mmCIF file of N, CA and C in Angstrom:
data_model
loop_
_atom_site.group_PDB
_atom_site.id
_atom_site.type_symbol
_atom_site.label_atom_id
_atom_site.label_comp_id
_atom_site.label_asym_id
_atom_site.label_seq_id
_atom_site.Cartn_x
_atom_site.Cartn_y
_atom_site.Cartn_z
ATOM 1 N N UNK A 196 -39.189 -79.919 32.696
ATOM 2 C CA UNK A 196 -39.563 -81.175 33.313
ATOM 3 C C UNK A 196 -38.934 -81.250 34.694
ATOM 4 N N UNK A 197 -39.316 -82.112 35.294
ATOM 5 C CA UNK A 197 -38.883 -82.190 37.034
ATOM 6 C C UNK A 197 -39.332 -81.152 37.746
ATOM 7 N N UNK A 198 -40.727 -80.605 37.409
ATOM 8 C CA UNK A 198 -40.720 -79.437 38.256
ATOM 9 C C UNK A 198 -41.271 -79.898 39.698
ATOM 10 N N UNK A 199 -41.255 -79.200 40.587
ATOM 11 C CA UNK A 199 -42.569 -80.114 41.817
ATOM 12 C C UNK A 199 -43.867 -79.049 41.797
ATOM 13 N N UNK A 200 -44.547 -79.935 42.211
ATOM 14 C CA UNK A 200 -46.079 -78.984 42.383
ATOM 15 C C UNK A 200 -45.748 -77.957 42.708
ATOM 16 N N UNK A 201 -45.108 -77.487 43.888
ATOM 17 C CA UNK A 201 -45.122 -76.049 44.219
ATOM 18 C C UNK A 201 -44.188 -75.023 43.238
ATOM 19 N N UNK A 202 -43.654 -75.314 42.127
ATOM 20 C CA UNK A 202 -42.646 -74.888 41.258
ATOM 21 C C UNK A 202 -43.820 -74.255 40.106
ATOM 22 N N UNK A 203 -44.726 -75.392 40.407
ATOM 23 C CA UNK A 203 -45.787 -75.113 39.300
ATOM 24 C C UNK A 203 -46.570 -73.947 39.678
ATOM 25 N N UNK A 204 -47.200 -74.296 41.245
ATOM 26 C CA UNK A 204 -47.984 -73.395 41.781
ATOM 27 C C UNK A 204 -47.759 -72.053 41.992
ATOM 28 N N UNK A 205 -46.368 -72.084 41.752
ATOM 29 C CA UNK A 205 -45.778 -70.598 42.160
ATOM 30 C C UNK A 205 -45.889 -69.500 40.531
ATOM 31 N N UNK A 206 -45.443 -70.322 39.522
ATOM 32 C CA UNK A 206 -45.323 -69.919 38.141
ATOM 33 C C UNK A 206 -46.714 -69.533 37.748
ATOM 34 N N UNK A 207 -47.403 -70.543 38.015
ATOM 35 C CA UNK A 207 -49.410 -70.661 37.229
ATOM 36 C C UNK A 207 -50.412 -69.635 38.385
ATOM 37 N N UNK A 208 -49.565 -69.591 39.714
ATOM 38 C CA UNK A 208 -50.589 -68.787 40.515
ATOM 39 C C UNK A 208 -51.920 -69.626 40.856
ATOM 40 N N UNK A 209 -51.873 -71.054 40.505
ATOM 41 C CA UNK A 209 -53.329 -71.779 40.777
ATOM 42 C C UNK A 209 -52.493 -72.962 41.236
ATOM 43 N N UNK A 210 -53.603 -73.796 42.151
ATOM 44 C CA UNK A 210 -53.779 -74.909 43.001
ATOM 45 C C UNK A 210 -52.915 -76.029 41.687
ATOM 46 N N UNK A 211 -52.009 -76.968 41.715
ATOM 47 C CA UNK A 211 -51.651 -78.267 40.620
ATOM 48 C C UNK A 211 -51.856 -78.906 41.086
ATOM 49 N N UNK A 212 -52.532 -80.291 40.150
ATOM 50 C CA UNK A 212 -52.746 -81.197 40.560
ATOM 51 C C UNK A 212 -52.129 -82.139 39.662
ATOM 52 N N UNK A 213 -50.737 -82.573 39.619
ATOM 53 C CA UNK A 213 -50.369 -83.761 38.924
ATOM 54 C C UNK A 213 -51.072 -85.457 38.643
ATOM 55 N N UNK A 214 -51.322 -85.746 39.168
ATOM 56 C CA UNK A 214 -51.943 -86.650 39.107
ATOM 57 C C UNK A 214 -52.223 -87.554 37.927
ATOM 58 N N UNK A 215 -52.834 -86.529 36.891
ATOM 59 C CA UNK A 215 -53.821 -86.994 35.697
ATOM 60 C C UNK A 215 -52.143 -87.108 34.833
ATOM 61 N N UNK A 216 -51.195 -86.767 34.829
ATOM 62 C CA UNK A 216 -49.861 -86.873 34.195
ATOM 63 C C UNK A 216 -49.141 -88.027 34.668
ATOM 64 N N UNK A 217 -49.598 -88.400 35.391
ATOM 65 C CA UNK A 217 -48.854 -89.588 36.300
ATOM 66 C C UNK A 217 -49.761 -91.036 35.509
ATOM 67 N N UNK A 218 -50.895 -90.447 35.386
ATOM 68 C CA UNK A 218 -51.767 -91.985 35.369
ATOM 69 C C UNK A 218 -51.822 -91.971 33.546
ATOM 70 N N UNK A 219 -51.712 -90.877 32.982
ATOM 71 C CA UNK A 219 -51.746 -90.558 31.621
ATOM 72 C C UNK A 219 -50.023 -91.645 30.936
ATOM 73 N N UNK A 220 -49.608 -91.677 31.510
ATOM 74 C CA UNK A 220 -47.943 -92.545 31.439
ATOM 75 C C UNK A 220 -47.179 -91.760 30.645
ATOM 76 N N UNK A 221 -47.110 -90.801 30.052
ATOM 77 C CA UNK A 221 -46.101 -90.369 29.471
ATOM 78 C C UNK A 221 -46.416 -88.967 28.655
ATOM 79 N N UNK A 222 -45.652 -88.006 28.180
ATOM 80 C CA UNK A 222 -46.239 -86.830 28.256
ATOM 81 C C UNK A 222 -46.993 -87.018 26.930
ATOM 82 N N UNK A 223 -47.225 -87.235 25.956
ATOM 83 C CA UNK A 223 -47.826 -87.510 24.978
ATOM 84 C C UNK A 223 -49.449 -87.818 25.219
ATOM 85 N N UNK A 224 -49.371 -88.050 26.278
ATOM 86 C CA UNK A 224 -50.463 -88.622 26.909
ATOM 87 C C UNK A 224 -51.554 -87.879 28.036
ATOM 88 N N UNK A 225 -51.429 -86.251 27.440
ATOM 89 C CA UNK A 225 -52.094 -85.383 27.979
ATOM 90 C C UNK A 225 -53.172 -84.835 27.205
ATOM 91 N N UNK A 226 -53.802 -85.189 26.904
ATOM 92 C CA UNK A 226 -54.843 -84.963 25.987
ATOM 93 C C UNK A 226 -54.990 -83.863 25.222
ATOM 94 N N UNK A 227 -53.960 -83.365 24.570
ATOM 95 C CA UNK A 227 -53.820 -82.645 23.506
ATOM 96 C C UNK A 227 -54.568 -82.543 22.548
ATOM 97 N N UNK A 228 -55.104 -81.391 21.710
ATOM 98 C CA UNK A 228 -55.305 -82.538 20.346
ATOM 99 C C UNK A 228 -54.457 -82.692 19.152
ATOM 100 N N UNK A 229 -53.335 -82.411 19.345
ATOM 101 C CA UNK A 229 -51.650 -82.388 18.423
ATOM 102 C C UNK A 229 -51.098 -84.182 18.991
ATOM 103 N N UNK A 230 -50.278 -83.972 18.307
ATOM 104 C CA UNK A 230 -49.678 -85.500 18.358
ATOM 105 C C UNK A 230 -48.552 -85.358 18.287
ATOM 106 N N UNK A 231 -47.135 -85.333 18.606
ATOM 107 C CA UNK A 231 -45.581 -85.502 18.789
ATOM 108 C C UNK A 231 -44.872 -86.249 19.271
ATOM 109 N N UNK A 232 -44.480 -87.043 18.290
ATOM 110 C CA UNK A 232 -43.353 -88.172 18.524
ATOM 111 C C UNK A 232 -41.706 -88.050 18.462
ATOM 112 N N UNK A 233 -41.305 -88.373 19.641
ATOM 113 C CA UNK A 233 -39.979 -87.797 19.058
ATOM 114 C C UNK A 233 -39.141 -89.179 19.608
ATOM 115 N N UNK A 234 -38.316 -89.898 18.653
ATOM 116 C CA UNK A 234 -37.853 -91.075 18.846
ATOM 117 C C UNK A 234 -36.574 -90.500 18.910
ATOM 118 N N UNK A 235 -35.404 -91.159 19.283
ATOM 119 C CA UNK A 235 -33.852 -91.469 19.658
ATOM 120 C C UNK A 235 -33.552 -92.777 19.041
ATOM 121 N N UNK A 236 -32.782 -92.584 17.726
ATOM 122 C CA UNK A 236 -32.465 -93.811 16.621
ATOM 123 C C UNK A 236 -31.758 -94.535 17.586
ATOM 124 N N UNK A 237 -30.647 -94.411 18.682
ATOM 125 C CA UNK A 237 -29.886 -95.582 18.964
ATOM 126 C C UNK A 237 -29.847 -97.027 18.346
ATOM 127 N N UNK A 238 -29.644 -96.818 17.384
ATOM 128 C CA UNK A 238 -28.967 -97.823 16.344
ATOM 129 C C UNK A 238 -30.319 -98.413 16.018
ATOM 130 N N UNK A 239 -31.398 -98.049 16.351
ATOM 131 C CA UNK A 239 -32.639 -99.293 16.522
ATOM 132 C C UNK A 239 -33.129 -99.005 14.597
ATOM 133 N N UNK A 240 -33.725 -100.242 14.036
ATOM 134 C CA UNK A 240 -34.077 -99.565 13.152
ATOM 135 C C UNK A 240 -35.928 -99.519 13.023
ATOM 136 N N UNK A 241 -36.030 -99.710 13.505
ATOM 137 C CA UNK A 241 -38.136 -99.573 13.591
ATOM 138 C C UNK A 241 -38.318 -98.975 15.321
ATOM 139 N N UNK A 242 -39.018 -97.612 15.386
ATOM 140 C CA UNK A 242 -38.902 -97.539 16.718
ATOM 141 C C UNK A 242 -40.750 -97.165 16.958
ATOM 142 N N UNK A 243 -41.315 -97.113 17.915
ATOM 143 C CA UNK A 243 -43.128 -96.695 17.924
ATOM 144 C C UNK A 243 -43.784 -96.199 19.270
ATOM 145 N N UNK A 244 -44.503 -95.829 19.153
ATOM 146 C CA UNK A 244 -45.539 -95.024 20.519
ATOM 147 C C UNK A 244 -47.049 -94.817 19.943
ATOM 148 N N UNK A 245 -47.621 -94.499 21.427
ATOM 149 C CA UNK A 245 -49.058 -94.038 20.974
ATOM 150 C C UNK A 245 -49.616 -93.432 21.884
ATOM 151 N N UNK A 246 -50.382 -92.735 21.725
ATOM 152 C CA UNK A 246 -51.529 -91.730 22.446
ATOM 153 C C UNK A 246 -52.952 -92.328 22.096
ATOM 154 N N UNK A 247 -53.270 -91.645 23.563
ATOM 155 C CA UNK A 247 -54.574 -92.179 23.812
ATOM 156 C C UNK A 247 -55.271 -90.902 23.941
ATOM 157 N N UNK A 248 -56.320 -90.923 23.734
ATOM 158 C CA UNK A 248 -57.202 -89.267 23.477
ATOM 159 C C UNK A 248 -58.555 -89.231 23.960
ATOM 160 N N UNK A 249 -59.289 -88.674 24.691
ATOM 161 C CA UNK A 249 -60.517 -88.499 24.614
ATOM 162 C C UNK A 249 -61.497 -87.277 24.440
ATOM 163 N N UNK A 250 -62.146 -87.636 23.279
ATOM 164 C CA UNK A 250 -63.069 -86.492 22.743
ATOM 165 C C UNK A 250 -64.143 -86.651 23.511
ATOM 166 N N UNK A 251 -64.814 -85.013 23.523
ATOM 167 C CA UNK A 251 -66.614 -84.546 23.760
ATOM 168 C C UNK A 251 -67.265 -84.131 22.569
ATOM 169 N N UNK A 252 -68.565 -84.814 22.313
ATOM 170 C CA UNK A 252 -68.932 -84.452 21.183
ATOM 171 C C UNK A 252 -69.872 -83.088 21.826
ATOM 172 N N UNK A 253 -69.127 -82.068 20.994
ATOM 173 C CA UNK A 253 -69.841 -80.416 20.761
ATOM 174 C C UNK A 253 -70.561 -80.640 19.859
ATOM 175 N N UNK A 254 -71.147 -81.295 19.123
ATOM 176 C CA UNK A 254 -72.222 -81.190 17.765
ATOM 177 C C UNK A 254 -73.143 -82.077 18.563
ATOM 178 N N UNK A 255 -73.833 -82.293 16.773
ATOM 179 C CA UNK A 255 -74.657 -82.751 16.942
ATOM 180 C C UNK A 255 -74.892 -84.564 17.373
ATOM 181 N N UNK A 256 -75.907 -84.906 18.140
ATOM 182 C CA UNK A 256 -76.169 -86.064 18.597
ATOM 183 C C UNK A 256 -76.328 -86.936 17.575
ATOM 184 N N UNK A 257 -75.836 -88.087 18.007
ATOM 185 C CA UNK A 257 -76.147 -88.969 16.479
ATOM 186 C C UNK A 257 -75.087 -88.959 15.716
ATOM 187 N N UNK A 258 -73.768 -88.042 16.295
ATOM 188 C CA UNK A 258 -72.874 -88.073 15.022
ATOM 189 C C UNK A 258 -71.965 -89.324 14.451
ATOM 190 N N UNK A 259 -71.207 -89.438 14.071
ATOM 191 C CA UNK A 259 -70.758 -90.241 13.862
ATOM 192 C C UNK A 259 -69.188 -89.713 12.495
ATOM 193 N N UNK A 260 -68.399 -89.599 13.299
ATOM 194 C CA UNK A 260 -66.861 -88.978 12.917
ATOM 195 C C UNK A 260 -66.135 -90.228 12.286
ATOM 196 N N UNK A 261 -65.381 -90.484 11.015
ATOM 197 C CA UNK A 261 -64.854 -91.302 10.670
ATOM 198 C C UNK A 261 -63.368 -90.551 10.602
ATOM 199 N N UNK A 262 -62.408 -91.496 10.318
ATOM 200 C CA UNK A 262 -61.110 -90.652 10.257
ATOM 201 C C UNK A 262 -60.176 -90.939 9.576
ATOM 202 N N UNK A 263 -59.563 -90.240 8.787
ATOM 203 C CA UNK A 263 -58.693 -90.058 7.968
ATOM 204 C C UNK A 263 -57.264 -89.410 8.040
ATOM 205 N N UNK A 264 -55.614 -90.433 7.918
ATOM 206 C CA UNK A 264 -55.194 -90.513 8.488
ATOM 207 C C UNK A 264 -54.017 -89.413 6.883
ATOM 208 N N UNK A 265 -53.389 -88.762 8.042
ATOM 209 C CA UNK A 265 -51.965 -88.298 6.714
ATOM 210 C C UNK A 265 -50.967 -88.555 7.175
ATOM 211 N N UNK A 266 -50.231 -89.684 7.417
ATOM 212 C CA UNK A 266 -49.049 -89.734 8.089
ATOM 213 C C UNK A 266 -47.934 -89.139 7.718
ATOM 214 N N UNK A 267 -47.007 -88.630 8.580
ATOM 215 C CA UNK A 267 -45.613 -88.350 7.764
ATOM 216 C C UNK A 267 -44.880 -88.940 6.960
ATOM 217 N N UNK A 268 -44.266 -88.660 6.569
ATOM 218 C CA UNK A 268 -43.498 -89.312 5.235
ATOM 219 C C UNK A 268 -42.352 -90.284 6.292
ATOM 220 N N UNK A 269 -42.247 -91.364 5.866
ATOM 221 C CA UNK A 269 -42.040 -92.665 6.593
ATOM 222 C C UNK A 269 -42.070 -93.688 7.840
ATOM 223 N N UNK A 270 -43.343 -92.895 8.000
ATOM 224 C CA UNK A 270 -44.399 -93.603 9.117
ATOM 225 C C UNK A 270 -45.288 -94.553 8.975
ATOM 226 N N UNK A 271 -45.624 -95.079 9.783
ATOM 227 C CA UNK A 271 -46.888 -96.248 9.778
ATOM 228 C C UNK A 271 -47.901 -95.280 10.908
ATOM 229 N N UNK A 272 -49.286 -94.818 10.571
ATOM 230 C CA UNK A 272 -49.902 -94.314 11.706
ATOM 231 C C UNK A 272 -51.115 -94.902 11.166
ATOM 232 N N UNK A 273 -51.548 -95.905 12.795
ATOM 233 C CA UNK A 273 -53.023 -96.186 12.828
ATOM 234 C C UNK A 273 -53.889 -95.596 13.700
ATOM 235 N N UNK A 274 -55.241 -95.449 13.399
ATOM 236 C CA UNK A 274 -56.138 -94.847 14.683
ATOM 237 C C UNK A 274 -57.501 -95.894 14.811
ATOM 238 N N UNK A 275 -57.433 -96.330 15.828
ATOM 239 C CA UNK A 275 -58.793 -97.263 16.395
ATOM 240 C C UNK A 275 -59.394 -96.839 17.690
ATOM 241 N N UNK A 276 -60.624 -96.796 17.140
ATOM 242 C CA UNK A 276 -61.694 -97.085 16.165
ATOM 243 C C UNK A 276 -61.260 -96.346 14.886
ATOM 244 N N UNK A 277 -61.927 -96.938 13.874
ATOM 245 C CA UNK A 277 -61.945 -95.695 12.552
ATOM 246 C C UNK A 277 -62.937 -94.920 12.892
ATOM 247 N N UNK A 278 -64.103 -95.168 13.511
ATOM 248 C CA UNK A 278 -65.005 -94.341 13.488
ATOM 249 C C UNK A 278 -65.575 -94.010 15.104
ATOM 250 N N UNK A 279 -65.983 -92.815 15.143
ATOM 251 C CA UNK A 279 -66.815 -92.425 16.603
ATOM 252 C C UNK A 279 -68.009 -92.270 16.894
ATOM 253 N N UNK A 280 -68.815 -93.183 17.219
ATOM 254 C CA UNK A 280 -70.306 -92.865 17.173
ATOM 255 C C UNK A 280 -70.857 -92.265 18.212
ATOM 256 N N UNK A 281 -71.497 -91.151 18.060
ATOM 257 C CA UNK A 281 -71.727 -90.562 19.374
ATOM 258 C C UNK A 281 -73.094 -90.568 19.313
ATOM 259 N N UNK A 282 -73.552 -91.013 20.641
ATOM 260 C CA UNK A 282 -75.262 -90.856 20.650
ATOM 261 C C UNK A 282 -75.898 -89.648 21.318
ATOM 262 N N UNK A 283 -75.015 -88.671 22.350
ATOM 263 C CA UNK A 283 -75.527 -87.496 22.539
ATOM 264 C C UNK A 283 -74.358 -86.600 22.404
ATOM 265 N N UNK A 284 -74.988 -85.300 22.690
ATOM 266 C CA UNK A 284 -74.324 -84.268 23.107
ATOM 267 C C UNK A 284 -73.499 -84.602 24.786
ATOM 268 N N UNK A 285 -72.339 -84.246 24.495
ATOM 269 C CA UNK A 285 -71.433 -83.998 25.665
ATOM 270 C C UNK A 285 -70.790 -85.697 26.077
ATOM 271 N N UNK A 286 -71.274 -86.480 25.243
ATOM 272 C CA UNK A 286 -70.496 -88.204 25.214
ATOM 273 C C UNK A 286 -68.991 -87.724 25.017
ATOM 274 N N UNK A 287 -68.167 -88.256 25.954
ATOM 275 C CA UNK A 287 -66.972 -88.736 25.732
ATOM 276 C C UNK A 287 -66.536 -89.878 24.798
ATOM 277 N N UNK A 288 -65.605 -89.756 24.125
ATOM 278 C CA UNK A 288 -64.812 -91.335 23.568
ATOM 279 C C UNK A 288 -63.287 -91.009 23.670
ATOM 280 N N UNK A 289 -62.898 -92.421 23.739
ATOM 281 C CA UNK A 289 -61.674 -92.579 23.673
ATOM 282 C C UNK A 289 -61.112 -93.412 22.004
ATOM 283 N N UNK A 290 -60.036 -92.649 21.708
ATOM 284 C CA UNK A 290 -59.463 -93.276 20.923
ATOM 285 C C UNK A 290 -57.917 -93.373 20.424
ATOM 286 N N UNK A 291 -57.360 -94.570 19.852
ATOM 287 C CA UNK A 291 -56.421 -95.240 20.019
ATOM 288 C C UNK A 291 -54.981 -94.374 18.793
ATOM 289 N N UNK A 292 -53.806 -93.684 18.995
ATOM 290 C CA UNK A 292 -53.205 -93.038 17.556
ATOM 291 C C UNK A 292 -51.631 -94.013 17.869
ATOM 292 N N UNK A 293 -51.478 -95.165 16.988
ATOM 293 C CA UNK A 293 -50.308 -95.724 16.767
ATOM 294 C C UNK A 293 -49.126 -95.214 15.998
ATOM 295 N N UNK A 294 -47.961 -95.049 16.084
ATOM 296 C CA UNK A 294 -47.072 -93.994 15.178
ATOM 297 C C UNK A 294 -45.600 -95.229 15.239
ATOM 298 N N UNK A 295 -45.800 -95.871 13.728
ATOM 299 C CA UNK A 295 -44.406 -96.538 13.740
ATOM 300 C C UNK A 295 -43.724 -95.959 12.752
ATOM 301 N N UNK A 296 -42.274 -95.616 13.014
ATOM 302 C CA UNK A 296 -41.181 -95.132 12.264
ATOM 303 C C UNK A 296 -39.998 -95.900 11.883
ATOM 304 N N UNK A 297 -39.612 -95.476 10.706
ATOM 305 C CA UNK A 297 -38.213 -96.133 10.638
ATOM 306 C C UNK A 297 -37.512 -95.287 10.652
ATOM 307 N N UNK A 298 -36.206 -96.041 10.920
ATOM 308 C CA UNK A 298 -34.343 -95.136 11.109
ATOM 309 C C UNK A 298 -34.767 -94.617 10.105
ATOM 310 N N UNK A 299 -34.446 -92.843 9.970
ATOM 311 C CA UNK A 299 -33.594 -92.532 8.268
ATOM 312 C C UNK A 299 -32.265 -92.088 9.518
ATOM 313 N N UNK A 300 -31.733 -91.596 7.871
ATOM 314 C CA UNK A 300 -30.275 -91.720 7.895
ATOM 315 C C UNK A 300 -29.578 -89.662 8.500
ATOM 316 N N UNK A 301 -28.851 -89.908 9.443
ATOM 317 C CA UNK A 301 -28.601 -88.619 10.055
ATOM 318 C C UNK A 301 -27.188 -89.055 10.500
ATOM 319 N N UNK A 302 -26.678 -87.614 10.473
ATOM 320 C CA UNK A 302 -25.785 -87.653 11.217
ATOM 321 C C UNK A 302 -25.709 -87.161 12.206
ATOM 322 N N UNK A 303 -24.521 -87.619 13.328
ATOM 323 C CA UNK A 303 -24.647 -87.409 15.094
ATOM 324 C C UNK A 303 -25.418 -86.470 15.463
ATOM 325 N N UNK A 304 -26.200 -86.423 16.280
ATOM 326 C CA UNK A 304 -26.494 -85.125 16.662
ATOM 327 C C UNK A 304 -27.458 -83.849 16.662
ATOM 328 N N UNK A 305 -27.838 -84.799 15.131
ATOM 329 C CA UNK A 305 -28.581 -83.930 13.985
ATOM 330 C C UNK A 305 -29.717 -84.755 14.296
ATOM 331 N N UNK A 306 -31.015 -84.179 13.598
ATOM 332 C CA UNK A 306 -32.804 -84.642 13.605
ATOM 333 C C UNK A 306 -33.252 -84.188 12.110
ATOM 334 N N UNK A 307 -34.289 -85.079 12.359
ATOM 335 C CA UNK A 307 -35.745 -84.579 11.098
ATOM 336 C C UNK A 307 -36.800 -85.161 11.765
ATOM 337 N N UNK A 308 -37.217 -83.708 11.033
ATOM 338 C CA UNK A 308 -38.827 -83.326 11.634
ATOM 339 C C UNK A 308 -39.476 -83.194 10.261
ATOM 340 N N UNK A 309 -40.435 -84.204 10.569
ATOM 341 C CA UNK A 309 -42.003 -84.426 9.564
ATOM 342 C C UNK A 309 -43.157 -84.404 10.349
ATOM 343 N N UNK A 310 -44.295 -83.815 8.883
ATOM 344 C CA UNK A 310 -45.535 -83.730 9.734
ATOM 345 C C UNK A 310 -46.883 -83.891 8.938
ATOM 346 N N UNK A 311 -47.887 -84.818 9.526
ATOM 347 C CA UNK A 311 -48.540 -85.075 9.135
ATOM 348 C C UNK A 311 -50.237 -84.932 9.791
ATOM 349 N N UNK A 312 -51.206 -84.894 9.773
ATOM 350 C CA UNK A 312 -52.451 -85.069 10.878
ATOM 351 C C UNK A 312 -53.301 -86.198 10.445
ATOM 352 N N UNK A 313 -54.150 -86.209 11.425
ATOM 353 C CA UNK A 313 -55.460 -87.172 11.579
ATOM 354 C C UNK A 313 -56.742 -86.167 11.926
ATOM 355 N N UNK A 314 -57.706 -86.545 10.846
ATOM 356 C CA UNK A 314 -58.109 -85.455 10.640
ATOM 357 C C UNK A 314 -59.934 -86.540 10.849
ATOM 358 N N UNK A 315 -60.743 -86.146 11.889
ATOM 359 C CA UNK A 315 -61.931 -86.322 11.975
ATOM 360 C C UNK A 315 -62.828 -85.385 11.399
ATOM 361 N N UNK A 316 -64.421 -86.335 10.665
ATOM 362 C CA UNK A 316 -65.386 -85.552 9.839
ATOM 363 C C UNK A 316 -66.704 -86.321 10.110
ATOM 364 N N UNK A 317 -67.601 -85.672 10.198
ATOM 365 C CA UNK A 317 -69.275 -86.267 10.389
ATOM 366 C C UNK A 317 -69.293 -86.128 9.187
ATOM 367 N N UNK A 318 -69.461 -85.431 7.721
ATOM 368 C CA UNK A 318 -69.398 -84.390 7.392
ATOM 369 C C UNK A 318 -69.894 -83.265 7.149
ATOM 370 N N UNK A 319 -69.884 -83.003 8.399
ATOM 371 C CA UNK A 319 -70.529 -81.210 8.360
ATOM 372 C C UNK A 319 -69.421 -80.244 8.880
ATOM 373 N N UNK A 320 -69.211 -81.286 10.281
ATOM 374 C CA UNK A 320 -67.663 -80.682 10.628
ATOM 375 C C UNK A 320 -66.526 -81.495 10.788
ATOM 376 N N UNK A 321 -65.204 -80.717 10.723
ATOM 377 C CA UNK A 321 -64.026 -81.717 10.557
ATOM 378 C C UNK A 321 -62.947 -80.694 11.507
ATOM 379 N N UNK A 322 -62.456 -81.690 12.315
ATOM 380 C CA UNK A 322 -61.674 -81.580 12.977
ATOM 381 C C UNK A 322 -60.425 -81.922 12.926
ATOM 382 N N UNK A 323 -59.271 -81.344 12.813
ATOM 383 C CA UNK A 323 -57.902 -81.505 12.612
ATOM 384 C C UNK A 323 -57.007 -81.524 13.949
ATOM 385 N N UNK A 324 -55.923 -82.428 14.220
ATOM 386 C CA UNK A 324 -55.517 -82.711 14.838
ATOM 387 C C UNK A 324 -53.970 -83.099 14.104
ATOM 388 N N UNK A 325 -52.651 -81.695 14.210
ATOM 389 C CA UNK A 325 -51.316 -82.227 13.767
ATOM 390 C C UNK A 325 -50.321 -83.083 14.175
ATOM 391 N N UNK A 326 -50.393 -83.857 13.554
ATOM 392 C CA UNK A 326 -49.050 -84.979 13.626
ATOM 393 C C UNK A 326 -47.800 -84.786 13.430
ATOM 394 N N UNK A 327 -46.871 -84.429 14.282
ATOM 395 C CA UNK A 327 -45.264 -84.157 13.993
ATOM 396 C C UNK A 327 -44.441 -85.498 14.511
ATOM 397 N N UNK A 328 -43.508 -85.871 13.847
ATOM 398 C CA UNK A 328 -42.583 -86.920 13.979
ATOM 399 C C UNK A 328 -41.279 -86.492 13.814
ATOM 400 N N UNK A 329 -40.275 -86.710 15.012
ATOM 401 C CA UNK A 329 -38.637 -86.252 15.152
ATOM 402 C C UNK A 329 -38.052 -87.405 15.464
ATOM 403 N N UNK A 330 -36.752 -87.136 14.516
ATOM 404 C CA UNK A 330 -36.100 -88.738 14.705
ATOM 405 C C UNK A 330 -34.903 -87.303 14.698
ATOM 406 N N UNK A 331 -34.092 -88.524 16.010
ATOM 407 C CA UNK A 331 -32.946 -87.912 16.541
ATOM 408 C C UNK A 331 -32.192 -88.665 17.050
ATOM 409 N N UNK A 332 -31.020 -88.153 15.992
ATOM 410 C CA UNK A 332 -29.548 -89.623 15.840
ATOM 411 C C UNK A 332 -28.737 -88.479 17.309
ATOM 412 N N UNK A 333 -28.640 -89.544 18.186
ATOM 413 C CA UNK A 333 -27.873 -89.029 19.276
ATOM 414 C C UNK A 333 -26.188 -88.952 19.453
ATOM 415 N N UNK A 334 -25.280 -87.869 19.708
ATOM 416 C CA UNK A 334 -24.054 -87.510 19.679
ATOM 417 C C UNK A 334 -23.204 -88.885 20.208
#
């Protein structure tokens, strides 16, 4: 992190354009299709985030993706819309992945890592997308 464009440009050998990371607000927020939350307990005991995503529908027109959620083991994860209706080929959507956690119990220093996905289906095809959650009690 902190790199500057030209740090980038020099490593990747191609033109960077930060920008879309800047307006995206936070790195989670690069359109991945993985999901990683990583909270810092500081004493808090309910802590949360979310990503914002946008799909292209590669199938077929007309589809319509509903979604089904596996959260990690002591999470709250919502996704809105439940469903994606797409009327053609190559439609964009956006959609909404909420991730609330509670404190567990660690000592200084130490983390846990759980994992769960959100998993979209027309059903013909289904698309998976992994959910990891890190809670990390700080020294």
């Amino acid at each position: 992190s902190n790199y500057s464009i030209n740090n980038i440009e020099i490593i990747t050998r191609k033109k960077a354009d930060c920008k879309g990371a800047k307006r995206a607000g936070h790195v989670g927020n690069l359109n991945y299709p993985s999901f990683s939350a990583v909270f810092q307990q500081y004493g808090r005991h309910k802590m949360s985030t979310h990503f914002i995503r946008t799909v292209t529908n590669v199938g077929d027109p007309n589809s319509i993706y509903k979604v089904t959620v596996h959260p990690p083991t002591g999470t709250l994860v919502t996704v809105e819309p439940k469903q994606l209706v797409f009327r053609r080929v190559g439609q964009k959507l956006n959609f909404l992945v909420r991730v609330e956690a509670e404190a567990v119990k660690l000592s200084a220093g130490s983390s846990s890592t759980r994992s769960g996905s959100i998993i979209w289906s027309d059903g013909k095809h289904t698309v998976t997308g992994p959910l990891v959650v890190t809670m990390q009690q700080p020294l």
